[in-house]
mmCIF file of C-alpha atoms in Angstrom:
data_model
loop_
_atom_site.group_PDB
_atom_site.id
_atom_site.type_symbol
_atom_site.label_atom_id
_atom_site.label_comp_id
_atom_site.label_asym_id
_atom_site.label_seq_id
_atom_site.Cartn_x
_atom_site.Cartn_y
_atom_site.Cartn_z
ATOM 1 C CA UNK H 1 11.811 5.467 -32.756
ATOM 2 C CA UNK H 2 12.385 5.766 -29.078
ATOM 3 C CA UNK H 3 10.949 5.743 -25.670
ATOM 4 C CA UNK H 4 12.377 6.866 -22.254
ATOM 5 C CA UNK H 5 10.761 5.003 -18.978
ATOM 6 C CA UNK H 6 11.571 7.546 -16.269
ATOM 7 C CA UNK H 7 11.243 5.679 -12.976
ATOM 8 C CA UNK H 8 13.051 6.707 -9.219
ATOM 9 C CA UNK H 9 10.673 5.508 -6.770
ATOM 10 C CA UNK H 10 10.220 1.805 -4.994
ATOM 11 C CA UNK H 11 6.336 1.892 -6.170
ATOM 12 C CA UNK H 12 7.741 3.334 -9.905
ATOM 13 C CA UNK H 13 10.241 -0.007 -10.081
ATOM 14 C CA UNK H 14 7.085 -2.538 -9.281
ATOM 15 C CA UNK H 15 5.219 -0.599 -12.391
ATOM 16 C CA UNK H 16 8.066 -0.601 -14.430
ATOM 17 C CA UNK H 17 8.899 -4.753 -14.131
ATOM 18 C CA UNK H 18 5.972 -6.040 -16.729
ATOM 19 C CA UNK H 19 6.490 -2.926 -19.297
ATOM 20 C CA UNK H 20 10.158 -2.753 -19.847
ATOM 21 C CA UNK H 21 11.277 -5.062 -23.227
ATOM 22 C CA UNK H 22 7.561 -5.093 -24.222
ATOM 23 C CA UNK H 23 7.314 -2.277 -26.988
ATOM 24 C CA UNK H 24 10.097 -3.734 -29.308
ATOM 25 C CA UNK H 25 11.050 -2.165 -31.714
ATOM 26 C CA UNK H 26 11.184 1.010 -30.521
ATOM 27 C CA UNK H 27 14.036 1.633 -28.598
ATOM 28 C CA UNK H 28 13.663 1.230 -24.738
ATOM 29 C CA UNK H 29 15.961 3.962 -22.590
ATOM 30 C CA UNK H 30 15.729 3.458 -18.902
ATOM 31 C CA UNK H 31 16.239 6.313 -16.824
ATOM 32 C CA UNK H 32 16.568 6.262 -12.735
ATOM 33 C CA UNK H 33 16.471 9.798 -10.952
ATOM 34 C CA UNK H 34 17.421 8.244 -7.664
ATOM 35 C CA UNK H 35 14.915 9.600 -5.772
ATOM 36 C CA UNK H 36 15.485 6.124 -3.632
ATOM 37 C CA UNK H 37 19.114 5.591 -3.362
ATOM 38 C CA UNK H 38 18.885 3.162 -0.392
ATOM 39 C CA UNK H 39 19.717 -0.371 -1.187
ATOM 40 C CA UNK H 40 16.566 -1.809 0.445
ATOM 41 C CA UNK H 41 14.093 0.729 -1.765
ATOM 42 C CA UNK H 42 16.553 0.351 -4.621
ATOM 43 C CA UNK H 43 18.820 -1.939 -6.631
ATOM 44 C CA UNK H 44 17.552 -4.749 -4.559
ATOM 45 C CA UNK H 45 13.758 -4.623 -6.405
ATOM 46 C CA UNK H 46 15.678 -3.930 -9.662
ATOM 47 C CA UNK H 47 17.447 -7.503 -9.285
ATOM 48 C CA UNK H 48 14.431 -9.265 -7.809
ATOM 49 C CA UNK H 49 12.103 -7.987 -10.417
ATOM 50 C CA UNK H 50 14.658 -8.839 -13.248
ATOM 51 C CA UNK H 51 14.587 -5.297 -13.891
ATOM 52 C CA UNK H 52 18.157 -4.184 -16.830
ATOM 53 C CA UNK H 53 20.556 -2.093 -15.576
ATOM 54 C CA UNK H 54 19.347 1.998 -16.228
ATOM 55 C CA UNK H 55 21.304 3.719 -19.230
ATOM 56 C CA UNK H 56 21.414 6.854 -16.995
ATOM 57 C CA UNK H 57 21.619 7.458 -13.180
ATOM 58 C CA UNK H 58 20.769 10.834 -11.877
ATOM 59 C CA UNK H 59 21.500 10.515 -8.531
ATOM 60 C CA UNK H 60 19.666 13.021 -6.992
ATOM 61 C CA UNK H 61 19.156 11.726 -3.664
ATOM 62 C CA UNK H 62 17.011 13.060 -0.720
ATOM 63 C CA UNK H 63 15.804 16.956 -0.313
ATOM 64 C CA UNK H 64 12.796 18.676 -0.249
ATOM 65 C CA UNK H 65 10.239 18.440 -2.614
ATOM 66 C CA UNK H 66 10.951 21.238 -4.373
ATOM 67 C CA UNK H 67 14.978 20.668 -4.400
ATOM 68 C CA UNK H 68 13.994 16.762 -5.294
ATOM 69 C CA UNK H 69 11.743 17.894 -8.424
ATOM 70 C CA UNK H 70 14.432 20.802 -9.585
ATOM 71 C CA UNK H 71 17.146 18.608 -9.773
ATOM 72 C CA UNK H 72 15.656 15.978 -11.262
ATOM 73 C CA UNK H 73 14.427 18.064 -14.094
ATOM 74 C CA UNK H 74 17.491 19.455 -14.948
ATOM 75 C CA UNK H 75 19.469 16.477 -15.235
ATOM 76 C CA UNK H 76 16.479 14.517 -17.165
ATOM 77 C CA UNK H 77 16.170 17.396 -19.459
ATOM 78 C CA UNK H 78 19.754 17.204 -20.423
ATOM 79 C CA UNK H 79 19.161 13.801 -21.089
ATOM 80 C CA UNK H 80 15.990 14.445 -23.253
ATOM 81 C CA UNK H 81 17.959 16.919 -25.375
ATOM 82 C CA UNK H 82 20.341 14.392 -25.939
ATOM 83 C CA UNK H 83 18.190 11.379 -26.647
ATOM 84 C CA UNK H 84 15.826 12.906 -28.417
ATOM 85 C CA UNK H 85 12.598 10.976 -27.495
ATOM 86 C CA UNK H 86 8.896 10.109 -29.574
ATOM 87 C CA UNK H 87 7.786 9.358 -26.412
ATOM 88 C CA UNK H 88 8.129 10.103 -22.205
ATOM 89 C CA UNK H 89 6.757 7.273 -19.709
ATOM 90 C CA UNK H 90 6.094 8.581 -16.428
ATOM 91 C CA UNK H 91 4.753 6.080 -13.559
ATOM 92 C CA UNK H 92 2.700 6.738 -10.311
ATOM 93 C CA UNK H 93 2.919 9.741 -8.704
ATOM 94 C CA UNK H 94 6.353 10.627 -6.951
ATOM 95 C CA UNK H 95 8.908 13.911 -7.519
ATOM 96 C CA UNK H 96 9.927 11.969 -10.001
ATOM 97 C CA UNK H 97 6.912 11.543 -12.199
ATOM 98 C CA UNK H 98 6.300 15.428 -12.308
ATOM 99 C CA UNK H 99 9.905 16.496 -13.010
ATOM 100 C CA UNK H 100 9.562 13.713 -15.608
ATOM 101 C CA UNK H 101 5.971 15.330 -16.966
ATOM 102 C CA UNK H 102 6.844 18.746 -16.773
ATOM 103 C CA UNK H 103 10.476 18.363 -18.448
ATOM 104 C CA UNK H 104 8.341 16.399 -21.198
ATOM 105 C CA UNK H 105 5.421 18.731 -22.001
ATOM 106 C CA UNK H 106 8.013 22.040 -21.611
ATOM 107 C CA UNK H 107 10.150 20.430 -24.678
ATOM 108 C CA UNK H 108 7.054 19.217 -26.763
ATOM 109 C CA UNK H 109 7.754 15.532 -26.246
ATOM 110 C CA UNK H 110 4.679 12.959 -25.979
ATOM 111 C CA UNK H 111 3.606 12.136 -22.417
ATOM 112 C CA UNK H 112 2.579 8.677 -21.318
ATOM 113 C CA UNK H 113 1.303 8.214 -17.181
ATOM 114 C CA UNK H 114 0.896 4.737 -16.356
ATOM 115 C CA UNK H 115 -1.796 4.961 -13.765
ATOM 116 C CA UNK H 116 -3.379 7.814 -14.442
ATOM 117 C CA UNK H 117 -6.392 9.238 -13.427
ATOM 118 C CA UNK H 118 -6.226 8.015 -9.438
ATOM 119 C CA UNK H 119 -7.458 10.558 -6.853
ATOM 120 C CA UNK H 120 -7.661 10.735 -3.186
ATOM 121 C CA UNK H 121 -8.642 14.654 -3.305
ATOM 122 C CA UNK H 122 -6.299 15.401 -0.389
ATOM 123 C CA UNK H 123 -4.088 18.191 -1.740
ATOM 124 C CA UNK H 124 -1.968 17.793 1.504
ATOM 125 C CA UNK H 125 -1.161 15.112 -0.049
ATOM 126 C CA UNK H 126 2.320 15.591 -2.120
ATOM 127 C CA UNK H 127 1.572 12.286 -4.507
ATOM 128 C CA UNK H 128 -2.056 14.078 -5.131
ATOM 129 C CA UNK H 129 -0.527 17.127 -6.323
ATOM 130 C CA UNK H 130 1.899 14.979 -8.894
ATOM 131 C CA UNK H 131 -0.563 13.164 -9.984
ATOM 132 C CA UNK H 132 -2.951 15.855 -10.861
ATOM 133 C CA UNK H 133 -0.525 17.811 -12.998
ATOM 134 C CA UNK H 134 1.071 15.021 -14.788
ATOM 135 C CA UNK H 135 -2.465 13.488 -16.393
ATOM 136 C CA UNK H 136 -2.964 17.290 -17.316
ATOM 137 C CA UNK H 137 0.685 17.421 -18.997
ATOM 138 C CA UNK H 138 -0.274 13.651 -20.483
ATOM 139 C CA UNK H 139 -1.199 12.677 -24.435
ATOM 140 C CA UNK H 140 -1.208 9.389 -23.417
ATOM 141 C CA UNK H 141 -2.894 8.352 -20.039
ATOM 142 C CA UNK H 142 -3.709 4.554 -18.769
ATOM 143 C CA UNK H 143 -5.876 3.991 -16.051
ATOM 144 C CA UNK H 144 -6.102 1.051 -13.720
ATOM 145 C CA UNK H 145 -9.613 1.416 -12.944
ATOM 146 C CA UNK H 146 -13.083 2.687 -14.328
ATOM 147 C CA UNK H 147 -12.663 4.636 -11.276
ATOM 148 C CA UNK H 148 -9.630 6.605 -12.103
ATOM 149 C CA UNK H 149 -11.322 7.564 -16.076
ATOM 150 C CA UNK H 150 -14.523 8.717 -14.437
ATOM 151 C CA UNK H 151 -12.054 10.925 -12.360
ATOM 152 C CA UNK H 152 -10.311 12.202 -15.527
ATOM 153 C CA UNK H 153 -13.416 12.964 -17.309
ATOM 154 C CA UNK H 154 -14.468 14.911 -14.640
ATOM 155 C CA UNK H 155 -11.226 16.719 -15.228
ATOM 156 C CA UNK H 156 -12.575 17.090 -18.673
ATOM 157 C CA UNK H 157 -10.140 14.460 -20.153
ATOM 158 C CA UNK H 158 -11.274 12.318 -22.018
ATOM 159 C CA UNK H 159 -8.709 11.997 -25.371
ATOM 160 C CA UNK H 160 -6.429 8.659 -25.422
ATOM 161 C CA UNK H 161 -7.653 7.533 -22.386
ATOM 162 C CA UNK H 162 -7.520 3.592 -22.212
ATOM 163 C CA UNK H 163 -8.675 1.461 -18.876
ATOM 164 C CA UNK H 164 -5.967 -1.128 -18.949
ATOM 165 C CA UNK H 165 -6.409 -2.550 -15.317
ATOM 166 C CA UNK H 166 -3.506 -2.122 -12.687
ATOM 167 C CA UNK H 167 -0.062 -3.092 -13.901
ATOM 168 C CA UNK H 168 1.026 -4.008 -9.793
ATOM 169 C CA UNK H 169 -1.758 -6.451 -10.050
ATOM 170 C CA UNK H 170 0.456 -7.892 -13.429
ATOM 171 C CA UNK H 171 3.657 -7.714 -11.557
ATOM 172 C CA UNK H 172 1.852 -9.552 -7.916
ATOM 173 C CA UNK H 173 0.645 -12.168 -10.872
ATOM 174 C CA UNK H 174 3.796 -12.626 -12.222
ATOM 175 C CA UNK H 175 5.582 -12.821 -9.091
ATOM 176 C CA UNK H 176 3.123 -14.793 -6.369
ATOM 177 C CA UNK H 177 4.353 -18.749 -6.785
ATOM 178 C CA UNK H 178 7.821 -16.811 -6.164
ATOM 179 C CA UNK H 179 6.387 -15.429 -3.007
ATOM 180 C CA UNK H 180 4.456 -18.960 -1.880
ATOM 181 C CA UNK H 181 7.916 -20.181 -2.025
ATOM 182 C CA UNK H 182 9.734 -17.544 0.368
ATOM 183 C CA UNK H 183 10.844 -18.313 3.657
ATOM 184 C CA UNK H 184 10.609 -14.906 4.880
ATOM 185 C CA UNK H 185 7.820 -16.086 7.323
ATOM 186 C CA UNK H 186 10.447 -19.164 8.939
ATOM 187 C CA UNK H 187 13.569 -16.762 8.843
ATOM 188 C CA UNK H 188 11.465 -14.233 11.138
ATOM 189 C CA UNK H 189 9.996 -17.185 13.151
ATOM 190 C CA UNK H 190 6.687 -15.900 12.765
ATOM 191 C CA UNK H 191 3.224 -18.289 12.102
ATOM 192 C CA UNK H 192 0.962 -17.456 9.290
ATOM 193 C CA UNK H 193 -1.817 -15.687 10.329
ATOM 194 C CA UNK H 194 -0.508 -14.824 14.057
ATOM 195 C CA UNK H 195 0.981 -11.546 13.148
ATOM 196 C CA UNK H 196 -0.734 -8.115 12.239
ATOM 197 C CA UNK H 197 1.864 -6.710 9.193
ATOM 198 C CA UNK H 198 2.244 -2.909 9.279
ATOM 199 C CA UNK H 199 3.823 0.202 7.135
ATOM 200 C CA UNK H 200 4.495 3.533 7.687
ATOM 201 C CA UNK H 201 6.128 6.712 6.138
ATOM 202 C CA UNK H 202 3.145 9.438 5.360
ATOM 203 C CA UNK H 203 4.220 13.084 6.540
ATOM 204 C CA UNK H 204 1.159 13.306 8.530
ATOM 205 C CA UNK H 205 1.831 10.030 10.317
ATOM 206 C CA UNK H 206 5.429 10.097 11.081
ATOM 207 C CA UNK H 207 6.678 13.999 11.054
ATOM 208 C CA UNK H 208 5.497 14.666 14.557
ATOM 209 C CA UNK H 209 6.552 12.591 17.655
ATOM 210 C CA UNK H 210 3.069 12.854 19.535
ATOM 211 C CA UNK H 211 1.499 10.883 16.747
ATOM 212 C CA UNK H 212 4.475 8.246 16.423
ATOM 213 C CA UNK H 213 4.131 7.676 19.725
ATOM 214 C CA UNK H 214 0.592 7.411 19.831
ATOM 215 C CA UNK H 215 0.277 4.912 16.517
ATOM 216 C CA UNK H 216 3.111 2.578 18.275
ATOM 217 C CA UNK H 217 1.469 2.808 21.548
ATOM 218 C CA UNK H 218 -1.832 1.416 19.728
ATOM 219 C CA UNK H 219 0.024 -1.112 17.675
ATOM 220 C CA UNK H 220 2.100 -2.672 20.635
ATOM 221 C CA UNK H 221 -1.188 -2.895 22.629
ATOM 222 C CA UNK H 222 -3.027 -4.955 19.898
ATOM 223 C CA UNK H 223 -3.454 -8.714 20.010
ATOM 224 C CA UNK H 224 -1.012 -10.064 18.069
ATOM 225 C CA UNK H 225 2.413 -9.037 17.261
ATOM 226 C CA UNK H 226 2.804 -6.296 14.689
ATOM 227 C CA UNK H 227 6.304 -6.068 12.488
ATOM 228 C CA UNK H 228 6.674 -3.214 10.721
ATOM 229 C CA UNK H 229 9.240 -3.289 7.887
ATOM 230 C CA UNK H 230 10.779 0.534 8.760
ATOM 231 C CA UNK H 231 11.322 2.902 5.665
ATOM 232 C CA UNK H 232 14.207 4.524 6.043
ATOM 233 C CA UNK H 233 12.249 8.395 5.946
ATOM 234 C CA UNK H 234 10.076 6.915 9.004
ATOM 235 C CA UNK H 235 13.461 5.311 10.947
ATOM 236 C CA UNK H 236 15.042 9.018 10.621
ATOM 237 C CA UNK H 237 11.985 10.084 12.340
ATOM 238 C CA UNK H 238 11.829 7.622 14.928
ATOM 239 C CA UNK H 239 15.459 8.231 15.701
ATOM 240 C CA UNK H 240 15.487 12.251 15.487
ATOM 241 C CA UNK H 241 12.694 11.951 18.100
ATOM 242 C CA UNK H 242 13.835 9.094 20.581
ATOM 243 C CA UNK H 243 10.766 7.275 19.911
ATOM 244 C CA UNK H 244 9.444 4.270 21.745
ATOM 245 C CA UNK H 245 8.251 1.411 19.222
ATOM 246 C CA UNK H 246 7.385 -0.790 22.404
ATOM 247 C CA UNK H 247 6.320 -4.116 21.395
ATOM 248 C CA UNK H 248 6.032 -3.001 17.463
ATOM 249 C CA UNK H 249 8.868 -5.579 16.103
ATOM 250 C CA UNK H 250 11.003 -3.325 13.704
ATOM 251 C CA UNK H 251 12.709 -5.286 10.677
ATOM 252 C CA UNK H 252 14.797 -3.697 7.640
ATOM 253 C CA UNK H 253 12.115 -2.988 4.465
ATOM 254 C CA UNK H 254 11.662 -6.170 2.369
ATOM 255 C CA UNK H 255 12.296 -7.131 -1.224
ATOM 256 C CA UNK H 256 9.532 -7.237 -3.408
ATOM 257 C CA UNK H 257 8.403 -11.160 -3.399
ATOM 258 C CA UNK H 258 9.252 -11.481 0.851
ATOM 259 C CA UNK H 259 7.132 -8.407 1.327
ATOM 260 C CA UNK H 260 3.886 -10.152 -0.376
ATOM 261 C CA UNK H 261 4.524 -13.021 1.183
ATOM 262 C CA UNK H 262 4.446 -11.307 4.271
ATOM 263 C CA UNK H 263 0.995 -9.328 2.815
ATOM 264 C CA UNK H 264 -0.814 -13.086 2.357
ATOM 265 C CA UNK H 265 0.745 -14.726 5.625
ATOM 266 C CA UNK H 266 -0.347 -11.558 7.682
ATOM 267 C CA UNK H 267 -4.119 -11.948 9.637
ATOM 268 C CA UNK H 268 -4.498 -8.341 8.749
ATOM 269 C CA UNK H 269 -2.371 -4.934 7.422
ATOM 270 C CA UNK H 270 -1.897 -1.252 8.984
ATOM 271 C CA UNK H 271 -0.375 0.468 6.384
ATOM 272 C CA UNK H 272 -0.680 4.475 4.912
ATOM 273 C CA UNK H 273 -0.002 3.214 1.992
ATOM 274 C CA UNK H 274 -1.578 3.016 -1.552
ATOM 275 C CA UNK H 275 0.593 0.490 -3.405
ATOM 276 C CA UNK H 276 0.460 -1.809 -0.265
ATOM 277 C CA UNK H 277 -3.449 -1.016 0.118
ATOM 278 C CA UNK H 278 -3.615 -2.761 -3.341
ATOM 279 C CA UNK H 279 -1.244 -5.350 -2.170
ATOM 280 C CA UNK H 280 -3.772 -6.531 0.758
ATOM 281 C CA UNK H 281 -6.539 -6.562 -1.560
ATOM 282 C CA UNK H 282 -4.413 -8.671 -3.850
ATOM 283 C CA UNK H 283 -3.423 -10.760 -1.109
ATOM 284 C CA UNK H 284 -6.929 -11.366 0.049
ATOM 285 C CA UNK H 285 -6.056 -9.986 3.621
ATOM 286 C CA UNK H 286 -7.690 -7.256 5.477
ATOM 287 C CA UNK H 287 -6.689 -3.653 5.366
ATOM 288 C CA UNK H 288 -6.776 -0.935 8.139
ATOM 289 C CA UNK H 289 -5.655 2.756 6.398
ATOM 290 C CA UNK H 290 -4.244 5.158 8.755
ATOM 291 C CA UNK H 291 -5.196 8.027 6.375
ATOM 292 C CA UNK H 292 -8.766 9.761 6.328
ATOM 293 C CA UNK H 293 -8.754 9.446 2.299
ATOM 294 C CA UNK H 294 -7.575 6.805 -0.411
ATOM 295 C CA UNK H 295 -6.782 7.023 -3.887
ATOM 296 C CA UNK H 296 -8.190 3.699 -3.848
ATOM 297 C CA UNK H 297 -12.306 3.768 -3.139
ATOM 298 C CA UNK H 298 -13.074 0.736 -4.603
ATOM 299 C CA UNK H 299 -11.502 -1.473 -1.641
ATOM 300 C CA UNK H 300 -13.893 0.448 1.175
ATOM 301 C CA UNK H 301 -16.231 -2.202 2.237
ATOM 302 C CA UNK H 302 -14.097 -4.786 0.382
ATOM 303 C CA UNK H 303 -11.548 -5.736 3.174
ATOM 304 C CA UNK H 304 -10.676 -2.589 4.000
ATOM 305 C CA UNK H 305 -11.144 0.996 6.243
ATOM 306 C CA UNK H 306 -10.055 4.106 6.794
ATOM 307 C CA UNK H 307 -8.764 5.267 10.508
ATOM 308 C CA UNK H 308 -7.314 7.979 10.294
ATOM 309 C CA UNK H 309 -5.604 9.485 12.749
ATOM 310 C CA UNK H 310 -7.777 7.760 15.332
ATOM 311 C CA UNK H 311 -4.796 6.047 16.605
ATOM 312 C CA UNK H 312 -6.594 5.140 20.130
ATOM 313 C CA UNK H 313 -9.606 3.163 18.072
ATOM 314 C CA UNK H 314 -6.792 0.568 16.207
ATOM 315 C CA UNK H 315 -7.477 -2.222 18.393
ATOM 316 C CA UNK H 316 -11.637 -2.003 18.030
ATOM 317 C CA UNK H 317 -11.092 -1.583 14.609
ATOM 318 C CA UNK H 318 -9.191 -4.900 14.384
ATOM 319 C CA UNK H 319 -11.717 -6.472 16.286
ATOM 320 C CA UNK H 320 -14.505 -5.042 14.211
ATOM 321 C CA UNK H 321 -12.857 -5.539 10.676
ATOM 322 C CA UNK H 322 -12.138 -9.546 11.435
ATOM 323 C CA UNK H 323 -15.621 -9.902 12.719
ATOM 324 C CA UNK H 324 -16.464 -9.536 9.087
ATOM 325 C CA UNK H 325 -16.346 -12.185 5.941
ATOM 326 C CA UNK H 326 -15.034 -10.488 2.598
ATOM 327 C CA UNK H 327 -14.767 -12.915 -1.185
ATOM 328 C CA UNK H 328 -11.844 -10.051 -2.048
ATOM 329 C CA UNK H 329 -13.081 -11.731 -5.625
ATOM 330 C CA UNK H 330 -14.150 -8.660 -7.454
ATOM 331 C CA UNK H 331 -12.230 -7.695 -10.570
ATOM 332 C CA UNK H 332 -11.446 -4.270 -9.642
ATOM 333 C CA UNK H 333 -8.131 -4.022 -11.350
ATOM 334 C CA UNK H 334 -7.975 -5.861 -14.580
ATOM 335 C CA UNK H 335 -7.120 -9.121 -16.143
ATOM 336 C CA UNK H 336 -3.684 -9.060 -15.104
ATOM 337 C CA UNK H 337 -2.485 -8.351 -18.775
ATOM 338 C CA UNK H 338 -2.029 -4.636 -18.648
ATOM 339 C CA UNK H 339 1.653 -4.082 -19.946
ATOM 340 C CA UNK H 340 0.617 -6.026 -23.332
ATOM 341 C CA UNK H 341 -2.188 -3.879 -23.852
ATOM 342 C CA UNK H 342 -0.298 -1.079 -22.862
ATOM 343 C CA UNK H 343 2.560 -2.498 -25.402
ATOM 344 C CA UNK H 344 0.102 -2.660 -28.064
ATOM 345 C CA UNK H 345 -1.742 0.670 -27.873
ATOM 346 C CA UNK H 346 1.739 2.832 -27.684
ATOM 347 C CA UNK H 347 3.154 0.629 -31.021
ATOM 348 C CA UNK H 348 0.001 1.452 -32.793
ATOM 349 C CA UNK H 349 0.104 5.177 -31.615
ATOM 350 C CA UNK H 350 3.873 5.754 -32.221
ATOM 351 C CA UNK H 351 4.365 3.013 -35.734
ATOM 352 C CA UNK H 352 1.049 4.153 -37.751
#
């Protein structure tokens, strides 16, 4: 029997890592769409996170959503028809998992969504869209929280849906004496714990020069110095619009085990980010969201806030949020052991 991980996405790469090799012996086919083609977002996590080689390579590239999500369809169904499949895995919520969901469930073809069931309920939101739709195309859908199932059953889905914990908690696990090791923090001359770490790339942060201006006007006036690793989407905008970072100290994005190492050395994160919302958490470090949702409730009062767009209030909100003592010791997202239970459910699903 066989299975085809569909992955394109930095965050999809980071969920893939602890999975891939585990559900021996069915067949394993790795598929990349190539929704990120840059090296940085790319083929550097795939050697870092020991990651094989992909079978196929779509190649798709940049475009809009809808262009993204077309062409990826076409080319993966192709390569469904070809394969013939038992079984789909879909990760996260980028173009790429809904092409991969809705190429799936249009040629009968098992489903699988490796964290299913998260919600912000923003529907500006592209991710929130993808995600929606692919636990409704999904027969088989792990959760990493008890969060995200109450969410599904509200849905009214309730059929092969196993709590498994968060698989990016498995692969920080795996990969944190790596990280304690880096000298990512030497190489940028920067002291533990004297620097705020920051990332951005949300549409409603960066697509509009007023508020790029404004959120590196706040993080240049803060306290300590901010680096921001720049995605490359957020550098296009920054350069389209002649924006002025001021003090914000731009570096290049970072491989997997430099950036947590920069998560655990940093006194606190910025970030509109979910994965790297997770990642503070993980990294015991307080979190400042510039969104006015999160797929992620469970970390509100537990290290970390929402902002918003309330660019101007940054620096109180520093000030307020390291006034405060957090453990960061509840078990929100598993044991850490999520692939193998993942492993185990699929063989018994797919071999019985």
């Amino acid at each position: 029997m066989k299975v085809v991980h569909l992955v394109g996405a930095r965050p999809n790469f980071v969920k893939l890592a602890p999975l891939i090799g585990k559900l021996h012996p069915l067949k394993e086919v790795l598929v990349h769409s190539g929704q990120h083609y840059d090296y940085t977002m790319d083929k550097v996590f795939f050697d870092t996170l020991g990651i094989k080689e992909p079978d196929y390579h779509l190649g798709v590239g940049s475009g809009s959503h809808a262009e993204q999500t077309g062409k990826i369809m076409v080319e993966f169904e192709r390569i469904c028809l070809k394969e013939k499949p038992h079984l789909v895995i879909v990760y996260g919520d980028c173009n790429t998992t809904i092409a991969g969901a809705l190429v799936a469930a249009k040629l009968h073809i098992p489903l699988c969504h490796i964290e299913a069931g998260i919600r912000s309920y923003d529907r500006e939101m592209p991710e929130e869209i993808n995600r929606v739709l692919t636990d409704h195309c999904s027969d088989y859908l792990f959760a990493p929280t008890m969060t995200a199932v109450k969410n599904l059953e509200q849905e009214g889905i309730t059929k092969n849906v196993f709590n498994v914990g968060d698989i990016m908690f498995e692969t920080y696990l795996e990969f944190m004496e790596q990280a304690s090791a880096s000298t990512v923090i030497e190489r940028l001359g920067l002291s533990k714990k004297e620097f705020y770490l920051a990332t951005l790339h949300r549409p409603s942060n960066v697509d509009f020069k007023e508020k790029l201006e404004r959120v590196f006007r706040a993080m240049s006036q803060l306290d300590k110095p901010v680096v921001l690793p720049l995605h490359p989407r957020t550098r296009k905008r920054v350069e389209l619009h002649k924006v002025d970072t001021g003090g914000v100290r731009l570096i290049e994005p970072q491989p997997y085990i430099d950036m947590i190492a920069l998560e655990k050395s940093a006194r606190l994160i910025i970030t509109d980010s979910g994965g790297v919302q997770k990642e503070a958490y993980y990294a015991k470090t307080p979190c400042i969201v510039l969104r006015t949702t999160t797929e992620w409730p469970e970390l509100l009062g537990n290290g970390a806030v929402l902002l918003g767009e309330d660019y101007e209030a940054l620096g109180e909100e520093v000030v307020e949020l390291l006034s405060q003592s957090f453990t960061f010791d509840k078990l929100f997202f598993g044991d850490g052991n999520t692939s193998n239970k993942i492993a185990k459910i699929l063989k018994s699903k797919l071999l019985s």
